[in-house]
Coordinates of C-alpha atoms in Angstrom, one line a residue:
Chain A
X60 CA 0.0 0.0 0.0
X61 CA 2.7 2.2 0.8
X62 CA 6.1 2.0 0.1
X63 CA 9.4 4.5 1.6
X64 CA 12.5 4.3 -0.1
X65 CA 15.5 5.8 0.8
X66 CA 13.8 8.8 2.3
X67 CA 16.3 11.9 3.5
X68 CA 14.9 15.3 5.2
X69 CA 17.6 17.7 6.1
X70 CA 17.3 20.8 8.2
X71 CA 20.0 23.2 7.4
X72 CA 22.9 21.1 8.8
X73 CA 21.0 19.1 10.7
X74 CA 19.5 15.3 9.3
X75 CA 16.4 14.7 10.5
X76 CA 15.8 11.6 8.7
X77 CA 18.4 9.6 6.6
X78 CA 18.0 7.0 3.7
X79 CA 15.1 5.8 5.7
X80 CA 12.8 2.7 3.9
X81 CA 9.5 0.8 5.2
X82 CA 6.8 -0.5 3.4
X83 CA 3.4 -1.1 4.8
X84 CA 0.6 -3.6 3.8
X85 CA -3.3 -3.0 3.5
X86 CA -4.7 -4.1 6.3
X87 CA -2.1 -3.7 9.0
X88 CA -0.4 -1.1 12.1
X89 CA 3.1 -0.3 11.5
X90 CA 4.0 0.8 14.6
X91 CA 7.2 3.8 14.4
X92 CA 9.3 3.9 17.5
X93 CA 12.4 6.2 19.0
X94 CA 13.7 8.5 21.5
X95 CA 12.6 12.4 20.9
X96 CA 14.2 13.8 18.0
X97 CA 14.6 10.4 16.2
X98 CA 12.6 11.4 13.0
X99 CA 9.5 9.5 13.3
X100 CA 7.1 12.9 12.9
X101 CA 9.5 14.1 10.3
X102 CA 8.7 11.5 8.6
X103 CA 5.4 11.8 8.5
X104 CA 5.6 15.0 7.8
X105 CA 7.3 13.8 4.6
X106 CA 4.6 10.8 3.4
X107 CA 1.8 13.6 3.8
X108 CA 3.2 16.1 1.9
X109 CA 4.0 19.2 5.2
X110 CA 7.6 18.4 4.1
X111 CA 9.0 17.9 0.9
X112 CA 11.9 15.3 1.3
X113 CA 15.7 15.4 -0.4
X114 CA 16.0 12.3 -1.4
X115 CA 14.2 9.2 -1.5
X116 CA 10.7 8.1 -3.1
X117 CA 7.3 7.7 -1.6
X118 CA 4.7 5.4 -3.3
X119 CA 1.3 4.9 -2.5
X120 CA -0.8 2.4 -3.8
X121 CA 1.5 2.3 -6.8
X122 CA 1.7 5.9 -7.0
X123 CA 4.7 8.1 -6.7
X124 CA 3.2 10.8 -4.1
X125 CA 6.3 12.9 -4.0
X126 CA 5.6 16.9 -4.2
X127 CA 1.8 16.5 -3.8
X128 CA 0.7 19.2 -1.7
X129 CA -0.9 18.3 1.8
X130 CA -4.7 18.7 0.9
X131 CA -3.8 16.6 -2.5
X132 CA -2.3 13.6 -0.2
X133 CA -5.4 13.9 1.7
X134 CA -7.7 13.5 -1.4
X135 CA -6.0 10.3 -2.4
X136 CA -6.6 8.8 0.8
X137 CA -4.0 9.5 3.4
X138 CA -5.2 11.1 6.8
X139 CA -3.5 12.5 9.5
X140 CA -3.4 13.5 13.2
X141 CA -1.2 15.4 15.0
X142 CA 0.7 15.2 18.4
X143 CA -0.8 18.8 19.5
X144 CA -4.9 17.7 17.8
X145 CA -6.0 20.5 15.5
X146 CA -9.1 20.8 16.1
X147 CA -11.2 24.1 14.8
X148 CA -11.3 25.4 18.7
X149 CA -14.3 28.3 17.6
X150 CA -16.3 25.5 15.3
X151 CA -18.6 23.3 16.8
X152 CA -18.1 19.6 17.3
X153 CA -20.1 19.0 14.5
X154 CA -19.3 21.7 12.6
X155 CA -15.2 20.2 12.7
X156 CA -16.7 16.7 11.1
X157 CA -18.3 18.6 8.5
X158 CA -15.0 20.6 7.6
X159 CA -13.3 17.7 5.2
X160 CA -16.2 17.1 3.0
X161 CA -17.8 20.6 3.0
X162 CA -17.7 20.4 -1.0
X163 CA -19.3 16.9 -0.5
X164 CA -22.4 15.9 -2.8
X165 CA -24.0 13.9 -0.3
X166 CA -27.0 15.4 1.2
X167 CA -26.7 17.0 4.6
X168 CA -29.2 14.7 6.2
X169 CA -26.6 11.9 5.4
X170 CA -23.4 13.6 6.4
X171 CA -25.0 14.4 9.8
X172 CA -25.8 10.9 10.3
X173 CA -22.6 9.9 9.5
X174 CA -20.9 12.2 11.9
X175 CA -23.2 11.2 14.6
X176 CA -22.6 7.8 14.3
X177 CA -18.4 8.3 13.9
X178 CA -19.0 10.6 17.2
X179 CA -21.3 8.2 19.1
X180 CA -18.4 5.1 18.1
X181 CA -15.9 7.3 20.3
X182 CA -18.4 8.8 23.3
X183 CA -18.5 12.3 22.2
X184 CA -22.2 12.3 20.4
X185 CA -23.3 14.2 23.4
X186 CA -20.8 16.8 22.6
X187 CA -21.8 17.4 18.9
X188 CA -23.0 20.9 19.5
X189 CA -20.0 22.5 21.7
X190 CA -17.3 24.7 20.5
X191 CA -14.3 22.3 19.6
X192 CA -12.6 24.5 22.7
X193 CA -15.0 22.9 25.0
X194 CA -13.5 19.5 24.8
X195 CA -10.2 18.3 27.0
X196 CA -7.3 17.4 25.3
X197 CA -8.3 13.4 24.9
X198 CA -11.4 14.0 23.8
X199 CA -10.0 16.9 20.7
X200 CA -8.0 13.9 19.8
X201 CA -10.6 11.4 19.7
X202 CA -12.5 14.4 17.7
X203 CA -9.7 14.8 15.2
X204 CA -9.3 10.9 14.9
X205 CA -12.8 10.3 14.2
X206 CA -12.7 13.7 11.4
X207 CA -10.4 12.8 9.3
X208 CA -12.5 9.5 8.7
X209 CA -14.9 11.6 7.2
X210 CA -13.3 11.8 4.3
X211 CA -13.1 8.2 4.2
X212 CA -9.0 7.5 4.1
X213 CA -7.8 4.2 3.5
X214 CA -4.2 4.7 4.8
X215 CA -4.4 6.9 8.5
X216 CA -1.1 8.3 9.8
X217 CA -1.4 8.6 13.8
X218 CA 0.8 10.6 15.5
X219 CA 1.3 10.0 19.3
X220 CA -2.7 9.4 19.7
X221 CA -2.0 8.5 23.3
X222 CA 0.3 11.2 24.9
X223 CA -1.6 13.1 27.4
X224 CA -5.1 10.6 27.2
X225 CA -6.6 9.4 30.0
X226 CA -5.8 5.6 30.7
X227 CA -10.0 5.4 30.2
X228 CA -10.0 7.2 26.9
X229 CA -7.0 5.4 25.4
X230 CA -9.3 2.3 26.1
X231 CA -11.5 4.5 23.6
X232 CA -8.8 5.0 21.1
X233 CA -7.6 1.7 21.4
X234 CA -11.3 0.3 20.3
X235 CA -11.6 2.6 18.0
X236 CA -8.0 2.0 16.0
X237 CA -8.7 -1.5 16.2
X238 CA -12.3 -1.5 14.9
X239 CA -11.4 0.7 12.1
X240 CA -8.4 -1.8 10.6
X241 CA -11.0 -4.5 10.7
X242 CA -13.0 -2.3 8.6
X243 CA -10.4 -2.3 6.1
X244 CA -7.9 1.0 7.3
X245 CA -4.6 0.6 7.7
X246 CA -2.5 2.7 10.1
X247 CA 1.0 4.4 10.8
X248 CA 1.3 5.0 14.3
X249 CA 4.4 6.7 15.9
X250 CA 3.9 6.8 20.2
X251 CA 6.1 6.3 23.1
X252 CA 3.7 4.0 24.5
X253 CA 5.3 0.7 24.0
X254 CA 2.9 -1.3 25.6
X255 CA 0.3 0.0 23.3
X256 CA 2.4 -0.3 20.4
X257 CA 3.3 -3.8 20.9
X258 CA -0.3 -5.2 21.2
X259 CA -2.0 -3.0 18.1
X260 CA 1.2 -2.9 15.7
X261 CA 1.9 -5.9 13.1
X262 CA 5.4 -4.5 12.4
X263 CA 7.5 -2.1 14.4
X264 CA 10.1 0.5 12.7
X265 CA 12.8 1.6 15.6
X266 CA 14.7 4.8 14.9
X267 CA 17.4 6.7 16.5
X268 CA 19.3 10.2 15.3
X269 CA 17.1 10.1 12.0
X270 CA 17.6 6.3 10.6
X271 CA 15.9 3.0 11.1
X272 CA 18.0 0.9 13.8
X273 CA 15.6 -2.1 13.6
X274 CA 12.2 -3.5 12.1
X275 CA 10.1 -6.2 13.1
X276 CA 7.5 -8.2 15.2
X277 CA 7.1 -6.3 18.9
X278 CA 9.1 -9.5 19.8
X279 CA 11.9 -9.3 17.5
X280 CA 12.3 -5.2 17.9
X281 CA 12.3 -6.0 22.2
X282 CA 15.3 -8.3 22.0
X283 CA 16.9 -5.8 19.4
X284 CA 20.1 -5.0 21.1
X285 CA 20.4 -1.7 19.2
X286 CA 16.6 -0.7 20.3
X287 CA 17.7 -1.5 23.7
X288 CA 20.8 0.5 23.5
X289 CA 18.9 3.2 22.0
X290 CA 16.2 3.4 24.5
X291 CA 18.1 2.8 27.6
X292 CA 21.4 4.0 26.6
X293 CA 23.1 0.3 27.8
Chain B
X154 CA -27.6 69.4 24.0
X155 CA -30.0 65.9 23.6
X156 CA -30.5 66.7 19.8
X157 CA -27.0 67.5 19.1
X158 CA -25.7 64.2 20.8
X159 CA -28.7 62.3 18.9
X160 CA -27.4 63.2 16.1
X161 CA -23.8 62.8 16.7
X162 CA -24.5 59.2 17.8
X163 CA -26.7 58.5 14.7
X164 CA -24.1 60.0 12.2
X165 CA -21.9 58.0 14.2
X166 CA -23.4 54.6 13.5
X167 CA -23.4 55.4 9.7
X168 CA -20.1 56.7 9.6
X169 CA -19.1 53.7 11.9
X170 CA -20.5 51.4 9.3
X171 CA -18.9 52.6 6.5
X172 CA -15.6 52.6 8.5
X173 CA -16.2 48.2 9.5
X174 CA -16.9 48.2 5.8
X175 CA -13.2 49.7 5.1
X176 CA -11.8 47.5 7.7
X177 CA -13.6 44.1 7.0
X178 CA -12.1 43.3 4.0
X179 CA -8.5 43.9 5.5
X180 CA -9.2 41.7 8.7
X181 CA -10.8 38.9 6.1
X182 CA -7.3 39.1 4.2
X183 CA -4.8 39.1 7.5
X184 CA -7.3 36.5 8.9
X185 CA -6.8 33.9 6.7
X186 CA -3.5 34.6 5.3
X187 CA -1.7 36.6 8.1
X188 CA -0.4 39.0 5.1
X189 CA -1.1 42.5 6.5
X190 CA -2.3 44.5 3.4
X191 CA -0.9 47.8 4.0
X192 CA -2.3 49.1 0.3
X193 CA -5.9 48.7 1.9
X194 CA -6.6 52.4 1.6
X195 CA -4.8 52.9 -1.7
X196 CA -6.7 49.8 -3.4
X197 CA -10.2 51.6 -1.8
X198 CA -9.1 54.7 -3.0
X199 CA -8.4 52.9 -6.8
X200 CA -12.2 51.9 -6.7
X201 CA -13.1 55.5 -6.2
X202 CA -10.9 56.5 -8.6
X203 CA -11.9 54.0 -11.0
X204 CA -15.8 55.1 -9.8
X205 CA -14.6 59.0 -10.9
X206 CA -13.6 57.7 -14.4
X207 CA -16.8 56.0 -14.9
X208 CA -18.9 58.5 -14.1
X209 CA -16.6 61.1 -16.1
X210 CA -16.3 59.0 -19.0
X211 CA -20.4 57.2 -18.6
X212 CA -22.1 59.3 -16.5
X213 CA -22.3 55.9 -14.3
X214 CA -23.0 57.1 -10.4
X215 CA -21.0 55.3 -7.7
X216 CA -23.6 52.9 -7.8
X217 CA -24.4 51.7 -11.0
X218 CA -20.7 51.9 -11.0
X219 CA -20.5 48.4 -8.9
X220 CA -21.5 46.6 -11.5
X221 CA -18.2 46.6 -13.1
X222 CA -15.9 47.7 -10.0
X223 CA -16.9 44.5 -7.3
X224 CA -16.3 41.9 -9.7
X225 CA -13.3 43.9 -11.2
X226 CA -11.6 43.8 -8.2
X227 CA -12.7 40.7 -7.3
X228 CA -10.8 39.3 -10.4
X229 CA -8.1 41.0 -9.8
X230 CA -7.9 40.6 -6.1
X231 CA -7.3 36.7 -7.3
X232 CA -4.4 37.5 -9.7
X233 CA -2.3 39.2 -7.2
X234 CA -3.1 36.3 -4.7
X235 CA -1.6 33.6 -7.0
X236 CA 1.0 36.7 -8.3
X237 CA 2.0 37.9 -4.6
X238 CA 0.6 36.0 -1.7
X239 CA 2.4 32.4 -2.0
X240 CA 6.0 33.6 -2.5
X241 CA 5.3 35.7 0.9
X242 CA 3.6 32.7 2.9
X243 CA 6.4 30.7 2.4
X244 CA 8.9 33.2 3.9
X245 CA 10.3 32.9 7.5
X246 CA 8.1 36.1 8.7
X247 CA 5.4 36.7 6.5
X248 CA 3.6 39.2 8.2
X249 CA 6.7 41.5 8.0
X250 CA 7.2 40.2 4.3
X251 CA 3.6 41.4 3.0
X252 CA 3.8 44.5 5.3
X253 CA 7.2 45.6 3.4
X254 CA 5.5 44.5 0.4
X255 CA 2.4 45.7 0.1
X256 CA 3.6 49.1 1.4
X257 CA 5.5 49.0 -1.9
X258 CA 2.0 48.2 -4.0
X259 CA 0.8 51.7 -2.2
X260 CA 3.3 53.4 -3.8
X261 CA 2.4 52.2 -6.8
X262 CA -1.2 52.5 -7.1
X263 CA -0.4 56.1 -5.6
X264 CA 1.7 56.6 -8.4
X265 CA -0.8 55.3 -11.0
X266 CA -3.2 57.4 -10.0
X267 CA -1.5 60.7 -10.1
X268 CA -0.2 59.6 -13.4
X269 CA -3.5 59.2 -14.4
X270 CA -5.5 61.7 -12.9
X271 CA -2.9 64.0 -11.8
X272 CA -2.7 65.7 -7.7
X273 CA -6.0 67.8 -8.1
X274 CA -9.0 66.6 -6.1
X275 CA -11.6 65.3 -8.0
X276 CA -15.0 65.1 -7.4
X277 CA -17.7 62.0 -8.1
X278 CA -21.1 63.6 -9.0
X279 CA -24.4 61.7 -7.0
X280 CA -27.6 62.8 -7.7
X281 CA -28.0 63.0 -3.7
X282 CA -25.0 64.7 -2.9
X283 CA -27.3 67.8 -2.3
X284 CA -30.1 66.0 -0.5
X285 CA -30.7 65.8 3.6
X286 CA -33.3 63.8 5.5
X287 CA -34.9 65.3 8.5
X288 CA -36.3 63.3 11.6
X289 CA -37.6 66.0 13.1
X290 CA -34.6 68.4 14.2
X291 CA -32.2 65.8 12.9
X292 CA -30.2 66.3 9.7
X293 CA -28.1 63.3 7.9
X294 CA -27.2 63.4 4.5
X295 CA -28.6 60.7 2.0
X296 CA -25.6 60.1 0.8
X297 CA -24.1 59.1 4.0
X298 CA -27.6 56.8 5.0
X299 CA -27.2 55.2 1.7
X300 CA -23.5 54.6 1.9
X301 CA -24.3 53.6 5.9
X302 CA -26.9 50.9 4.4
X303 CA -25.2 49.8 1.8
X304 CA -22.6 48.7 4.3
X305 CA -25.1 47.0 6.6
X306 CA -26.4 44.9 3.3
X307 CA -22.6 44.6 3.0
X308 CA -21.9 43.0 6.0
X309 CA -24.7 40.9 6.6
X310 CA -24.4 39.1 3.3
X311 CA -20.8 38.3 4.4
X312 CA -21.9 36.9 7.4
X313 CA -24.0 34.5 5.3
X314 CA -21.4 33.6 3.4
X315 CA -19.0 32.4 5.8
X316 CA -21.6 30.6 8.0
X317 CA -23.8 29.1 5.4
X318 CA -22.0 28.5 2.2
X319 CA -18.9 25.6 1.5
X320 CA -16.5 28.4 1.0
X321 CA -17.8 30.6 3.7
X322 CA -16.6 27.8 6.3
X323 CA -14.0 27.1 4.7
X324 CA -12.6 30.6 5.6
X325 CA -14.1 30.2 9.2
X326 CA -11.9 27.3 9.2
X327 CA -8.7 28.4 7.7
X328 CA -8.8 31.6 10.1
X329 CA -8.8 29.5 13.0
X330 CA -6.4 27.2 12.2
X331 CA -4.4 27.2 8.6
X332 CA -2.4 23.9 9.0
X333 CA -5.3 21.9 9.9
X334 CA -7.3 22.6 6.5
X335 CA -5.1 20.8 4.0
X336 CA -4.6 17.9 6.0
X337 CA -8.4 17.2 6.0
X338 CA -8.1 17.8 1.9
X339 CA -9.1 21.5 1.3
X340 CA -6.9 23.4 -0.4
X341 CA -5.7 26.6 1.8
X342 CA -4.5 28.5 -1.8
X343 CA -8.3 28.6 -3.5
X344 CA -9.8 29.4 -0.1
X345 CA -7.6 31.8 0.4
X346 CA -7.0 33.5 -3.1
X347 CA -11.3 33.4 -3.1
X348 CA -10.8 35.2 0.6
X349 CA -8.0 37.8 -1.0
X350 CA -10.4 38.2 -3.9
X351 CA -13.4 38.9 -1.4
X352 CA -11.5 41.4 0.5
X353 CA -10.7 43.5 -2.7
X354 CA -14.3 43.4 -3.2
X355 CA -15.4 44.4 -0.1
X356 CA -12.9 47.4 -0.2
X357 CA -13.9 48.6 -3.8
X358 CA -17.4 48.6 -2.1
X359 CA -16.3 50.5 0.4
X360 CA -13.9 53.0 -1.7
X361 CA -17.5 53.4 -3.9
X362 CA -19.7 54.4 -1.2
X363 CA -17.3 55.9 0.9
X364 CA -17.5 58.6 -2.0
X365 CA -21.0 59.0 -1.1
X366 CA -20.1 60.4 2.0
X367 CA -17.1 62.2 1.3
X368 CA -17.1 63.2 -2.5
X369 CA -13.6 64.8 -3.3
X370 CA -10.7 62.3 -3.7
X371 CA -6.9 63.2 -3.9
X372 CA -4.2 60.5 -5.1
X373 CA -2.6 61.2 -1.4
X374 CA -5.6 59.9 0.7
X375 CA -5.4 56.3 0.5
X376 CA -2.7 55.9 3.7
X377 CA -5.1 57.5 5.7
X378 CA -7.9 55.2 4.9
X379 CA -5.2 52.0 5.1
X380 CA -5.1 53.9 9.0
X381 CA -8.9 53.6 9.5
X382 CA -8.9 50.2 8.7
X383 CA -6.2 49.3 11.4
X384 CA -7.5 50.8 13.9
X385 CA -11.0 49.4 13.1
X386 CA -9.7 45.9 12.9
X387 CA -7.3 46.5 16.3
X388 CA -10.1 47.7 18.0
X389 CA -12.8 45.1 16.7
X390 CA -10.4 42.1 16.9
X391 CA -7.6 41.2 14.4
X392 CA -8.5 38.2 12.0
X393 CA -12.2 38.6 13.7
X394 CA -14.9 39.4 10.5
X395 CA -17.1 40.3 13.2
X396 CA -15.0 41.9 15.1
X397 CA -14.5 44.7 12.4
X398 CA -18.4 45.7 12.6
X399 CA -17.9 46.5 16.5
X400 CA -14.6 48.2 16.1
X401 CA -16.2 50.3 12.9
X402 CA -19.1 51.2 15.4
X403 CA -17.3 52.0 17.9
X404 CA -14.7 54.3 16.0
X405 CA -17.3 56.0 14.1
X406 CA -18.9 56.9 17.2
X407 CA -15.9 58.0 19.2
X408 CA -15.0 60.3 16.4
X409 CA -18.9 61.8 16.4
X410 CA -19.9 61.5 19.8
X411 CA -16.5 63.4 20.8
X412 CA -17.3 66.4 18.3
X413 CA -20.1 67.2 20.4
X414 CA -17.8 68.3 23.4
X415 CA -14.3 69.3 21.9
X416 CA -13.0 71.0 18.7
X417 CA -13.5 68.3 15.7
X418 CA -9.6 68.8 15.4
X419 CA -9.4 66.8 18.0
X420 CA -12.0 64.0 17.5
X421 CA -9.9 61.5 15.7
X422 CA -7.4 61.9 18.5
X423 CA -10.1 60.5 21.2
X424 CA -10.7 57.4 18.4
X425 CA -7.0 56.5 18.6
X426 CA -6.8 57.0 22.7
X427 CA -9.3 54.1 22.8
X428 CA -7.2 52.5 20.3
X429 CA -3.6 52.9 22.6
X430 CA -5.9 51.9 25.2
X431 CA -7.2 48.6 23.7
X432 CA -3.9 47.4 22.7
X433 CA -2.2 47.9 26.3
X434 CA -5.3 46.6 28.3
X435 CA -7.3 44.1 25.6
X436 CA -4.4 43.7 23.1
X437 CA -7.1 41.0 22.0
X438 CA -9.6 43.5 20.3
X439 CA -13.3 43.6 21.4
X440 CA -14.4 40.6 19.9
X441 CA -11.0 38.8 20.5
X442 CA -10.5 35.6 18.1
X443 CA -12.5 34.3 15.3

């Protein structure tokens, strides 16, 4: 579904990612771990089109992707999330699901259902008619999950859904992640939170200083000696 | 004493609306883009300009004159977005950038103009320039009530537009948070070269009926003009549609209402103490955020 090759950001003097390659399959969670400052969002950043990469090729579903802009990735079926959610803080609940399919030619009736029933899946249907800067932090990133699958995405790029989430709404979130691969999504998801990682992700990508130091099952990445050495400095 | 403040506060909700009008199109423009359109005045006082040629050259009143000046500038209002706007977005500090920049495309329209038209003052004959309406012992000009309601029609179809049409919340959306539009597959360029475009509009509406109020133009008044609409937007709420209609109000009416008791030399002076005020104790503007 989605293929990395060779991918290389620099930032002035500074590499932020380096010849980094991963493919994912439909279906699945690859999981993208490392310390702060390891590349993961950078690479993100690159795959939806916020950052134009210097070297290296990304191709999705067969399609080289490089130097689309960020709303053209979107329109070929890559979402995204962010660390920090951004969520229309002066827009409604409702009003912030209706945002990526405003130029939609479904009837309004059916959009509203639809948001409704995305907003009921994660507890927030209650919520539909407060200002997006009503909501705690959790719940704007359970609101910006459940947006960007309004525009129906088939590839999801999830970045640190769980830092600063209540243990009770990363229950939510985990549900919710899992739920949607059965129906058919398929998620990149960079977090700290190993445990989580381990139990949703298919394959792992480890990276330290901007390049992948391992790849693999959860098992085979936690009895990577590199990953350990990266993440506990032995 | 009542009569005379009557009035003053009347003629300063008319003035006042013309003045949001000259402001709203310049906080629509910073608001989605951040570029700070410091030609504001000199592209209103084009419009007029372009109003005195069509009447000279027609006999088209300001009026009849918007049915080539709106979409005009609307159209052209999109070619200097896609000409200008992009190259300064990408820059480290674009407000600074399009400040520096559009200070340049003052010059320039100043320039045109006196090429054009040369420095004398010209004037745009309106049928009603002559004409008062009386309530009473209250005076207003008809050219000032129409200008006043033609800025209330003005702003309350805006309001429509951006909360009950695709493109409409699509700027409601891109004002509060740029980054987050393109990620959900909008793209931040047509919203916002159709929001640069609406801006122009709104200020070559504003240059037309502002000469319904004030009929002589000089090349050299647009700065003053690019002023008003700072202080209208500073005192409303910068990037705040809204907040342009409450800071036009409330301008207008300092400036009237403060007539009544001191020399009208010294009016505009109370309009920018509230506006020194407002940015050292609600730096925020009335309205605050959009």
């Amino acid at each position: 579904m989605l293929e990395v090759s060779h991918l290389t950001k620099n930032f002035g003097g500074t590499v932020a990612v380096s010849d980094l390659s991963f493919r994912v399959e439909p279906q699945t969670v690859l999981g993208m771990i490392g310390p702060n400052g390891s590349g993961k969002t950078t690479s993100l950043n690159c795959v939806n089109g916020l950052y134009r990469p210097d070297a290296g090729r990304v191709v999705y579903q067969g399609r080289d992707i490089q130097g689309l802009a960020p709303h053209e990735v979107a329109r070929i079926g890559i979402g995204r999330t962010f660390q920090v959610p951004k969520v229309f803080k002066r827009l409604t609940v409702m009003e912030n699901m209706l945002a990526p399919v405003l130029s939609s030619h479904q009837s309004d009736a059916e959009l509203h259902e639809r948001a409704n029933a995305l907003l009921a899946d994660v507890n927030l249907a209650d919520r539909a008619a407060r200002l997006g800067e009503e909501l705690s932090g959790g719940q704007m990133k359970l609101l910006e999950l459940v947006r960007v699958l309004m525009f129906d995405p088939t590839l999801i790029l999830l970045d640190e859904p769980f830092a600063g989430v209540h243990p009770q709404m990363k229950t939510v979130f985990f549900a919710e992640i899992q739920r949607m691969r059965e129906q058919g999504k398929t998620f990149i998801l960079v977090s700290h939170d190993l445990t989580s990682l381990y139990s949703l992700c298919d394959r792992i990508v480890v990276m330290d200083l901007g390049q992948k130091i391992a790849e693999g099952s959860a098992d085979e990445v936690k009895r990577n000696e590199q990953v350990i050495e990266a993440y506990l400095g032995a | 004493m009542a009569i005379l403040m009557t009035q003053a506060v009347i003629s300063g909700l008319l003035l006042g609306l013309v003045y949001a009008l000259i402001g709203i199109g310049m906080n629509i423009i910073y608001g989605v883009m951040r570029v700070v359109n410091f030609a504001h005045g000199e592209f209103m006082l084009a419009a007029a300009y372009v109003c005195y040629w069509l009447s000279a050259t027609f006999g088209l009143n300001p009026l009849e004159s918007l049915v080539v000046v709106l979409p005009g500038f609307f159209l052209g209002g999109v070619v200097i977005y896609y000409l200008v706007v992009p190259r300064l977005l990408r820059s480290e500090d674009p407000e600074v950038m399009s400040f520096l920049a559009f200070f340049g495309v003052s010059l320039i329209i100043t320039s045109v103009i006196l090429l054009i038209w040369d420095a004398d003052p010209r004037g745009v004959p309106f049928p009603f320039h002559t004409v008062s309406v009386s309530i009473g012992r209250l005076f207003f000009p008809l050219g000032r009530i129409i200008a006043g309601a033609f800025s209330l029609v003005a702003i309350a179809c805006l309001l429509w537009l951006l909360h009950r049409t695709y493109l409409g919340k699509a700027i409601r959306a891109i004002i509060q948070n740029r980054e987050a539009v393109p990620i959900l597959g909008i793209d931040p360029h047509r919203i916002s070269a159709f929001a640069f475009g609406l801006g122009l509009l709104l200020v070559a509406l504003a240059g037309s009926v502002v000469v319904l109020s004030f009929p002589s133009i000089t090349p050299v008044m647009g700065g003053g003009y690019t002023v008003v609409a700072f202080v209208v937007i500073v005192l409303g709420g910068l990037g705040n549609p809204l907040g342009a209609l409450v800071g036009g109000i409330v301008f207008g009416l300092a400036e009237n209402v403060s007539a009544v008791f001191m020399s009208t030399a010294l009016s505009p002076v109370v309009a920018f103490v509230i506006l020194i005020a407002m940015i050292l104790f609600r730096p925020q503007g009335l309205l605050g955020r959009f």
